[in-house]
Amino acid sequence: MSEHSNIQFLFEPRSVAIIGASSSEDKIGYKIQRNIMEGGFRGAIYPINPKGGDILGVPSYPSILDIEGEVDLATIVIPAKFVVRAVEECAQKKVKFLSIITSGFSEVGNWAEERKIVEIAQQNGMRVLGPNIFGIYSAETSLNATFGPSDVKRGGVAIITQSGALGIAMIGKTKIENIGLSAIVSVGNKSDLDEADLLQYLLRDEATKVILMYIEGVKNGERLVEALKQVTKKKPVIAIKSGRSKRGAMAAASHTGSLAGADEIFDAVMKQCGVTRAETLEEALNWCKFLSTSPAPRGENAVIITNGGGIGVLAADACEKYGVNLADDPETMKEIFEEVTPDFGSIKNPVDITGQAMAQDYEICLEAAFKHPAVDSIICLGCETAVLDVERLTESLEKVHREHGASKPAVLSFFGGQDTENSIVHLRGQSVPIFLDVYDAVSCLGAGYRNYRNLKDAQTKVEDVFDPSVVDIERIKGVIAKVRAAGRTFLLAPEAQEVMIAAKMPMPQSKLARNLDEAVQFAEAIGYPVVMKIVSKDIIHKSDAGGVALDLLNKGEVMDAYEAIMHNARAYDPSAVIDGVEVVEMVKSGTETIIGARRDESFGPVVMFGLGGIYVEVMKDIAFRALPLNRAEAMEMIKDIRSYPLLLGVRGEARKDIEGVIECILKVGTILQYCEDITDIEVNPLVAYDQGDGVRAVDVRILLSKSAKGDHHG
Ligand code: COA
């Protein structure tokens, strides 16, 4: 794949230049060169320093242009004011990648020089990592071009981090936690290369078993979503993002805008991409370690083995929280555990080998679970008791892990005094996934199961893609052009309706009456009851102006309402230009839902769904997804809201027309995706009837950007 081969020499350079290499031990240029050398990099190393001479025993060059061989990667560690010049020389030298450590660019408002660097790079086929980074470590070529710790432990975890300091700290932390790294890359200001580019390499890198991203802000969300969807079909991705607490920094142009802050959208989009979001660094690292070393489960049946009922129930609670399913077939449980559990124990799940259990009992019971094909994963727990010899137990657990640990995932948690805690430290050092807290143990297994389901879905789920040509985009663009010509950035009701008709959204019948006779004629044609609404670009809040009449049952009521609406409108705003009165089919009551769509600063077009009334207004019970969306993703989105059971039908009610809702979500999304001028769409309410009876988009608001954007496709 071309993107892969493009990025390959960043992770696997054959030669590295250090622009700003130094013999002064306290300088970053010195540390980077020392790390590259001590890390055992096998390619050529070219220190660049105007003074010349040897640096750490390697002859230096006054300029990169003096090097004879090719340079795949140039690490730049000189003050900001010299960087552009150095980048120009790298371009001349045809360097492939730049890793710009130097700070002092866009992060402090110096956009001009950062843009200049990217411009030079783009014109010369170079790619830029940073600036404002600690560098890159890649196990594949034993390259440690960072100024972090020099001894990195190798393994299966790749880390992409936007925070430099945290990234450097993670190198140290992973080492003491016995977590091996395949790569760690600092992306800093993301002037050019970002997570999406790096993921292309890590997706195909055999050594990388799990990817951890520390994100502060997303710049090019649409590309990131595409890359993540691809990666999570092959390997797990864990995200940790700061800024969870900041809500709603966005302009509240519509419900969709005011209901969710950037963090809620990030959360929803990560879920859509199959990425697991960690709350804390500790959780993220626990998951990384587990996922990079543990075998994947082959099925959903987990078994808890415990010597105490209380801790077993805690684990069962944790299983529910983290999506771990407990095996519950009594016959199978009996077959596996009857012989290895005391008579007064329990062979239901959690399997209770009782407080009398000794190390030997754990060993036998665990072996039975490991060996039986009906057990897919194991949660082994214990409380320190007087009969439990912790030293023997430690030996037993180590033995079982050594002999069977590679066959199926197992997590452990033991609770007790100093002996138990010492045992845990020892076992963790032996790569046994054992934790002080039951929840930490189960959350790791939960992460394993999320990955298991992602991979399974990738193999089995048919991507039921929505055909965007259902929506007549040209007709919608025609409507937009008329609105622009009238100098407006919002659509009047008939215009918004035309957009809905062009998208084949199920609408209540409606006609614009220009006089009383037409109003009566249209009402008769549509059928009673009808609703009437004033249509005027000068009257936005129709109800406040007395411009709406509901539930009109006959000709007489229509005539009275027409007169009243006209009278009220003139009184409300005597200068208002009135187009007429809209006569609309009165929609039967059903389950009210809301579909919204808008442009997110990070992820581009996103859609929102929720149930109308208090569910959205009070409970903020909404779900988001990034576009494009397929039917399965739209279904997942609907299932995400807490009030979903209302759509399934509660207390004897029928299931609602969820399929009709899905089609509408996809149509609204398609409009936003293909019409760049539209910033917000809100269908509120979309009334859903019983399954098979369809849905009705009763009201819709559409807003345009301040200035025309032109065409955009997908
Ligand atoms: N080409 C090659 N070498 C050059 C050079 C050039 N154009 N210009 C200067 N140098 C040499 C210097 O002579 C010096 O070598 P010396 O020690 O032999 O004299 C070396 O490069 C470094 O330059 P110096 O001026 O001493 O800079 P510094 O080491 O004090 O600082 C940075 C340079 C990049 C470290 C600093 O500007 C910076 O940005 N620090 C922050 C880094 C950071 O935190 N990044 C983000 C982490 S997440």
Tab-separated table of C-alpha atoms and ligand atoms in Angstrom, residues 18-24 26-29 48-51 55 61-63 76-80 82-83 85-86 89 100-105 131-135 147 162-165 168 186 188, ligand 1:
chain	number	residue	atom	x	y	z
A	18	ILE	CA	20.984	14.896	13.900
A	19	ILE	CA	20.949	18.581	13.072
A	20	GLY	CA	22.083	20.156	16.315
A	21	ALA	CA	24.093	17.204	17.637
A	22	SER	CA	26.308	18.418	20.445
A	23	SER	CA	29.137	17.269	22.674
A	24	SER	CA	27.647	19.133	25.641
A	26	ASP	CA	23.260	18.679	29.001
A	27	LYS	CA	21.988	19.474	25.506
A	28	ILE	CA	19.075	17.697	23.863
A	29	GLY	CA	21.123	17.227	20.690
A	48	ILE	CA	25.512	17.809	12.080
A	49	ASN	CA	27.239	20.681	13.887
A	50	PRO	CA	28.823	23.817	12.364
A	51	LYS	CA	31.901	23.379	14.553
A	55	ILE	CA	30.550	13.923	18.659
A	61	TYR	CA	29.400	17.346	9.366
A	62	PRO	CA	29.132	21.133	9.257
A	63	SER	CA	26.061	20.852	7.052
A	76	ILE	CA	16.224	18.773	14.042
A	77	VAL	CA	17.296	20.078	17.475
A	78	ILE	CA	18.400	23.639	16.924
A	79	PRO	CA	16.724	26.852	18.084
A	80	ALA	CA	13.499	27.758	16.238
A	82	PHE	CA	17.381	28.442	12.483
A	83	VAL	CA	14.918	25.680	11.655
A	85	ARG	CA	16.983	27.317	6.924
A	86	ALA	CA	17.829	23.782	8.062
A	89	GLU	CA	18.900	22.342	3.292
A	100	ILE	CA	11.480	18.502	14.437
A	101	ILE	CA	12.082	18.478	18.188
A	102	THR	CA	12.321	22.269	18.457
A	103	SER	CA	9.565	24.187	20.232
A	104	GLY	CA	8.449	27.720	19.457
A	105	PHE	CA	6.067	27.295	16.534
A	131	PRO	CA	7.478	20.351	15.526
A	132	ASN	CA	7.511	20.477	19.327
A	133	ILE	CA	8.094	16.767	19.933
A	134	PHE	CA	10.400	14.425	21.824
A	135	GLY	CA	11.032	12.300	18.735
A	147	PHE	CA	15.485	12.535	24.350
A	162	GLN	CA	0.368	14.483	21.473
A	163	SER	CA	1.817	15.349	24.842
A	164	GLY	CA	5.587	15.301	24.868
A	165	ALA	CA	6.223	15.261	28.581
A	168	ILE	CA	8.591	10.667	27.787
A	186	SER	CA	5.462	12.142	19.550
A	188	GLY	CA	3.326	17.511	18.889
B	1	COA	N1	22.948	23.144	12.159
B	1	COA	C1	23.565	22.294	12.968
B	1	COA	N2	23.858	22.586	14.235
B	1	COA	C2	23.537	23.787	14.691
B	1	COA	C3	22.901	24.726	13.902
B	1	COA	C4	22.612	24.386	12.557
B	1	COA	N3	22.000	25.216	11.735
B	1	COA	N4	22.701	25.817	14.617
B	1	COA	C5	23.175	25.567	15.848
B	1	COA	N5	23.694	24.341	15.889
B	1	COA	C6	24.310	23.635	17.008
B	1	COA	C7	24.741	24.539	18.116
B	1	COA	O1	26.013	25.090	17.881
B	1	COA	C8	24.716	23.604	19.301
B	1	COA	O2	25.873	22.788	19.308
B	1	COA	P1	27.067	23.049	20.405
B	1	COA	O3	26.547	22.574	21.701
B	1	COA	O4	28.174	22.230	19.869
B	1	COA	O5	27.328	24.518	20.384
B	1	COA	C9	23.549	22.692	18.990
B	1	COA	O6	23.322	22.824	17.595
B	1	COA	C10	22.293	23.100	19.713
B	1	COA	O7	22.050	24.468	19.564
B	1	COA	P2	21.849	25.432	20.822
B	1	COA	O8	21.810	26.833	20.293
B	1	COA	O9	22.826	25.120	21.885
B	1	COA	O10	20.388	25.050	21.240
B	1	COA	P3	19.888	24.276	22.531
B	1	COA	O11	20.395	22.900	22.552
B	1	COA	O12	20.060	25.099	23.731
B	1	COA	O13	18.295	24.248	22.200
B	1	COA	C11	16.426	23.149	21.285
B	1	COA	C12	17.808	23.722	21.021
B	1	COA	C13	15.868	22.622	20.004
B	1	COA	C14	16.544	22.013	22.287
B	1	COA	C15	15.533	24.278	21.872
B	1	COA	O14	15.505	25.356	20.972
B	1	COA	C16	14.120	23.820	22.080
B	1	COA	O15	13.260	23.963	21.233
B	1	COA	N6	13.843	23.249	23.277
B	1	COA	C17	12.553	22.693	23.588
B	1	COA	C18	12.465	21.281	23.062
B	1	COA	C19	11.190	20.642	23.494
B	1	COA	O16	10.794	20.733	24.633
B	1	COA	N7	10.490	20.000	22.547
B	1	COA	C20	9.219	19.398	22.805
B	1	COA	C21	9.374	18.199	23.646
B	1	COA	S1	7.914	17.372	23.837
